[in-house]
Coordinates of C-alpha atoms in Angstrom, one line a residue:
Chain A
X30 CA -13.8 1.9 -4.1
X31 CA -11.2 1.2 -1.0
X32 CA -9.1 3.9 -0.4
X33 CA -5.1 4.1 0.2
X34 CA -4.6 1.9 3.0
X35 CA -1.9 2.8 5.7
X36 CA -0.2 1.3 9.1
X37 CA 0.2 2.7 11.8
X38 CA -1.9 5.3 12.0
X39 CA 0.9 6.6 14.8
X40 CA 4.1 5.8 15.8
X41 CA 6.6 6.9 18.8
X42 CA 10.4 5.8 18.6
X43 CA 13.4 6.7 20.2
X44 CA 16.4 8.2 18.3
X45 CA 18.6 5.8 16.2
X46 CA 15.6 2.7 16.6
X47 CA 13.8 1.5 13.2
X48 CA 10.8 1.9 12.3
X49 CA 8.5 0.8 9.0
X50 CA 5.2 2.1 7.6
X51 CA 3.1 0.0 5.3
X52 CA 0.9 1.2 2.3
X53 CA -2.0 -0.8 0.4
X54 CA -2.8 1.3 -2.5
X55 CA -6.1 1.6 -4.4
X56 CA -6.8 -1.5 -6.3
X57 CA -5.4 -0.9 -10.1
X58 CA -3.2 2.0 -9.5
X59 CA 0.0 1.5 -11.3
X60 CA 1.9 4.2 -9.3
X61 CA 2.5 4.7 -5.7
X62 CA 4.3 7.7 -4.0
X63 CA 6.0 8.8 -0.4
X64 CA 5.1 12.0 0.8
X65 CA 6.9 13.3 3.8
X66 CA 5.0 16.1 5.7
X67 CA 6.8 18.5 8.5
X68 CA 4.7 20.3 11.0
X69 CA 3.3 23.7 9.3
X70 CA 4.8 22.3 6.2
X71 CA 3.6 21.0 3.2
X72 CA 4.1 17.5 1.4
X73 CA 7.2 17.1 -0.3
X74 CA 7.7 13.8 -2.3
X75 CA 10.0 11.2 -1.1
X76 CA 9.9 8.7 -3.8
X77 CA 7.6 7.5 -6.4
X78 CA 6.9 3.9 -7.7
X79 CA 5.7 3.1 -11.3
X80 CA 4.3 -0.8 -10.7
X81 CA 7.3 -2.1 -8.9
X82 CA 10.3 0.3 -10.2
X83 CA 11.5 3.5 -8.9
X84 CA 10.3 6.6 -11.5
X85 CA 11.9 9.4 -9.1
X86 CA 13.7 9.0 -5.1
X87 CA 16.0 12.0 -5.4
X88 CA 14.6 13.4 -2.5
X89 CA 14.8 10.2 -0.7
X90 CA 17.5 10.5 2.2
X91 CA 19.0 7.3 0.9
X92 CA 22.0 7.0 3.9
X93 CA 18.7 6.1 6.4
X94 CA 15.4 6.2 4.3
X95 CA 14.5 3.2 1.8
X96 CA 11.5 2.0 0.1
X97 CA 10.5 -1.0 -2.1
X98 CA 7.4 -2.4 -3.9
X99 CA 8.6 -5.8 -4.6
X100 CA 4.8 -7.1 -6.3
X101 CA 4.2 -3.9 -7.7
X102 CA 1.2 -3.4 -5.0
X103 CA 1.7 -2.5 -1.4
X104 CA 4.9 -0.7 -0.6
X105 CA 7.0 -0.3 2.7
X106 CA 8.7 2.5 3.9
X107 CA 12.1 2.2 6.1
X108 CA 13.8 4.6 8.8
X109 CA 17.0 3.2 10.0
X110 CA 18.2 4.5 11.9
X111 CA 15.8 7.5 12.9
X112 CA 16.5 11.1 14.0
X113 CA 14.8 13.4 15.7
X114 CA 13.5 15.5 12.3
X115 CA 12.2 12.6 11.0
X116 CA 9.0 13.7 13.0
X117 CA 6.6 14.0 10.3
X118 CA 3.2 12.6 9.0
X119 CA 4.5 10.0 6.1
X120 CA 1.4 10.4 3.3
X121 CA 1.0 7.2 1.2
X122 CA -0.8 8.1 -2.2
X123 CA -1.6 6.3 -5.2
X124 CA -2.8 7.3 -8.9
X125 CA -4.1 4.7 -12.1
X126 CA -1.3 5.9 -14.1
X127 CA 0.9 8.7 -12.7
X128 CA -0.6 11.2 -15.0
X129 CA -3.3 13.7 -14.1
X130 CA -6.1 13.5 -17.0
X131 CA -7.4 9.7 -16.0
X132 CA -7.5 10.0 -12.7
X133 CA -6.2 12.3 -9.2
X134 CA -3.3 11.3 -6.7
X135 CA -5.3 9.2 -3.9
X136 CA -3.8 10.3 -0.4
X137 CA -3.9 7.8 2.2
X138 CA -4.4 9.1 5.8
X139 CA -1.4 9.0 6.6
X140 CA 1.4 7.4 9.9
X141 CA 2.7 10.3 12.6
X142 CA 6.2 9.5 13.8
X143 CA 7.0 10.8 16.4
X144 CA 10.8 10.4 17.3
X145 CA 11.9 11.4 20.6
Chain B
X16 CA 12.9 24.7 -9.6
X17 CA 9.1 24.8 -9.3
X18 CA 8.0 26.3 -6.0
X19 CA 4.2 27.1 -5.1
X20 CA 3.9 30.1 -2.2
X21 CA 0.9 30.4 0.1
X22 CA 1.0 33.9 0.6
X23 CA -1.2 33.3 4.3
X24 CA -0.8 30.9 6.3
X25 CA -4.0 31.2 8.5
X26 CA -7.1 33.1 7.5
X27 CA -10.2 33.9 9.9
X28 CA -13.3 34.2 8.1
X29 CA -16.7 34.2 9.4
X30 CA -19.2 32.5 8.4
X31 CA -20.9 33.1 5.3
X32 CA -19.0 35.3 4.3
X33 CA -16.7 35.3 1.0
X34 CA -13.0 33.7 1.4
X35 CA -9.8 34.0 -0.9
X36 CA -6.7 31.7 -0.3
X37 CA -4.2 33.2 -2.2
X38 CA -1.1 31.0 -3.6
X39 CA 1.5 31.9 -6.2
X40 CA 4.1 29.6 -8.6
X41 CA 6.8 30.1 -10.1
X42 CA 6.8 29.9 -13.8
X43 CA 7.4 27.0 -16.0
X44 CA 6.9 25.9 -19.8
X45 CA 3.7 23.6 -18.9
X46 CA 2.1 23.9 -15.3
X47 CA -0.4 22.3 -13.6
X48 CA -2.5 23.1 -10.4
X49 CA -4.5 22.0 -7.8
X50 CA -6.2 23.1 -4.4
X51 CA -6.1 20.0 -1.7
X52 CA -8.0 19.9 1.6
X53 CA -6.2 18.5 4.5
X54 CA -9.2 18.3 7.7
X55 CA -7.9 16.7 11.1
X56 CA -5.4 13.3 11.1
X57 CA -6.8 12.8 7.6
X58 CA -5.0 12.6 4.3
X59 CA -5.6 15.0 1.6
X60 CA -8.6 15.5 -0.2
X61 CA -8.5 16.9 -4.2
X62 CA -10.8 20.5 -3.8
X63 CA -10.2 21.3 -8.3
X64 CA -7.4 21.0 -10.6
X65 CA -6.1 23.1 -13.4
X66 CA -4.9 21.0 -16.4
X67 CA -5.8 23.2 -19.4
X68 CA -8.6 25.2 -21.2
X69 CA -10.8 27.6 -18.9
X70 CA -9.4 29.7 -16.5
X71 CA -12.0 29.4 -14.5
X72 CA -11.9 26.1 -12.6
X73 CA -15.0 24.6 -10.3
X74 CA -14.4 22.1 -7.7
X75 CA -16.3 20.5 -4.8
X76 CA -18.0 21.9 -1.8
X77 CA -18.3 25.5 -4.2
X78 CA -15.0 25.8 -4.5
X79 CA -13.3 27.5 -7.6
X80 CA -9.8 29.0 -8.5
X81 CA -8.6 31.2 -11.1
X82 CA -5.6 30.3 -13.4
X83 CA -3.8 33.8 -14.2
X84 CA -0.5 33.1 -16.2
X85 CA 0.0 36.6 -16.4
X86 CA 0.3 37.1 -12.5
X87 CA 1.7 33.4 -11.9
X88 CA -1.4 33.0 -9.5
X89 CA -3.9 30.0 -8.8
X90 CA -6.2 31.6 -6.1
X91 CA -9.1 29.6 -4.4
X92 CA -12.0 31.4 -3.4
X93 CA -15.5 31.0 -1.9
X94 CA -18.7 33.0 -1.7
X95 CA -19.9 31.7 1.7
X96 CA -17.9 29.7 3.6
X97 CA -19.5 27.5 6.3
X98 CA -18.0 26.0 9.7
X99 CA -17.6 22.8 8.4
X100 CA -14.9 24.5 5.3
X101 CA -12.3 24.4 8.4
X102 CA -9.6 22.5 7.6
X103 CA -6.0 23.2 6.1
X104 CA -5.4 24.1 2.5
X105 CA -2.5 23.3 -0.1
X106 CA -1.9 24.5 -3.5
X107 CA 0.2 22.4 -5.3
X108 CA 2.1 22.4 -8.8
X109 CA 3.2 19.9 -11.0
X110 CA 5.9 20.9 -14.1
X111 CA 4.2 18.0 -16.3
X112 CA 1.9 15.5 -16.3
X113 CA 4.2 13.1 -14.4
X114 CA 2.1 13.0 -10.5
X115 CA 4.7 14.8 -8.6
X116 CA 3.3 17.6 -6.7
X117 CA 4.9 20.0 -5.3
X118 CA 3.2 21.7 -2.3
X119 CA 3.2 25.0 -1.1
X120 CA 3.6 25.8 2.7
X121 CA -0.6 25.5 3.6
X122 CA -3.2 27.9 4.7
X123 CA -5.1 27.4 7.3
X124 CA -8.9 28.2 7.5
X125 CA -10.8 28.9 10.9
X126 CA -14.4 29.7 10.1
X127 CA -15.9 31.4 13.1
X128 CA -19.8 31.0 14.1

């Protein structure tokens, strides 16, 4: 099967610009989550989709992140506008049903943003 | 709050011999664990999982870990490592069955010829 799609792969911006990433997840998976990964850190969940609601963003900085998955299928991923520790890998991943006995989380490969 | 603790954050090992990545949660009613992979600019792979029953859990590329409730510890360990097991490694707890991981801070392994 096709994995978790993601675009860019990388992406350099200047403080206080926008910037976008877009996720295709796996084919059939219901539920779709943002991970946000510092340098030397690990993941830590941003948000997490059930088909096209919100199950959990209370980690999302909502005053400059936001997210939507308006067909319950690929989802996009907002800065606006950005700052400087918003320099992270953003890790798209994707599971059947948001549970762990059916099937694992799917990781896409993730965008760099770089903000300078 | 759930937190997961890598207690190294880069081991040398050569190769073939035995490897231990340690990591540590806190406690909670129902837990769940799992050892990812991370190798270079790629996303992260799913090494084993804990859910329930045997302690002992295998995983891919000879990989197992050890669930110890007692000791709050999920370590990952290896008999022989080879070059190719380089790569970052994340533990990761879940309080439920509800796909929210959370990660601890990554190990690094360097393998050395």
């Amino acid at each position: 099967e096709a994995g978790v799609a993601q675009s860019p792969r990388y992406k350099i911006i200047e403080k206080r610009q926008s910037v976008a990433f877009w996720c295709n997840p796996i084919s059939g998976h219901a539920t779709l989550y943002w991970y946000q990964q510092i340098l030397g850190q690990g993941p830590k969940l941003l948000i997490q989709f059930q088909n096209n609601g919100v199950v959990d963003d209370s980690q999302l900085p909502k005053d400059r992140f936001s997210a939507e998955r308006l067909k319950g299928v690929d989802s996009t991923l907002k800065i606006q506008p950005a700052k400087l520790e918003d320099s992270a890998v953003y890790l798209c991943a994707s599971s059947l049903d948001g549970g762990y006995y059916n099937s694992p989380l799917h990781f896409g490969n993730g965008t760099r943003l770089t903000v300078t | 709050a759930q937190s997961v603790t890598q207690l190294d954050s880069q081991v040398p090992v050569f190769e073939e011999a035995p490897v231990e990545l340690r990591c540590n949660y806190s406690s909670s009613v129902s837990v769940y664990l799992f050892w990812y992979v991370q190798y270079p600019n790629q996303g992260l792979q799913l090494l084993l999982k804990y859910l329930s029953g045997s302690t002992l859990v295998k995983g891919i590329n000879g990989f197992e870990a050890e669930f110890n409730k007692s000791q709050t510890s999920f370590h990952l360990r290896k008999p022989s490592v080879h070059i190719s097991d380089t790569a970052e490694y994340f533990c990761a707890a879940s309080p439920g069955n509800t796909g929210k991981l959370i990660f601890g801070q990554g190990t690094t392994l360097q393998v050395k010829p």
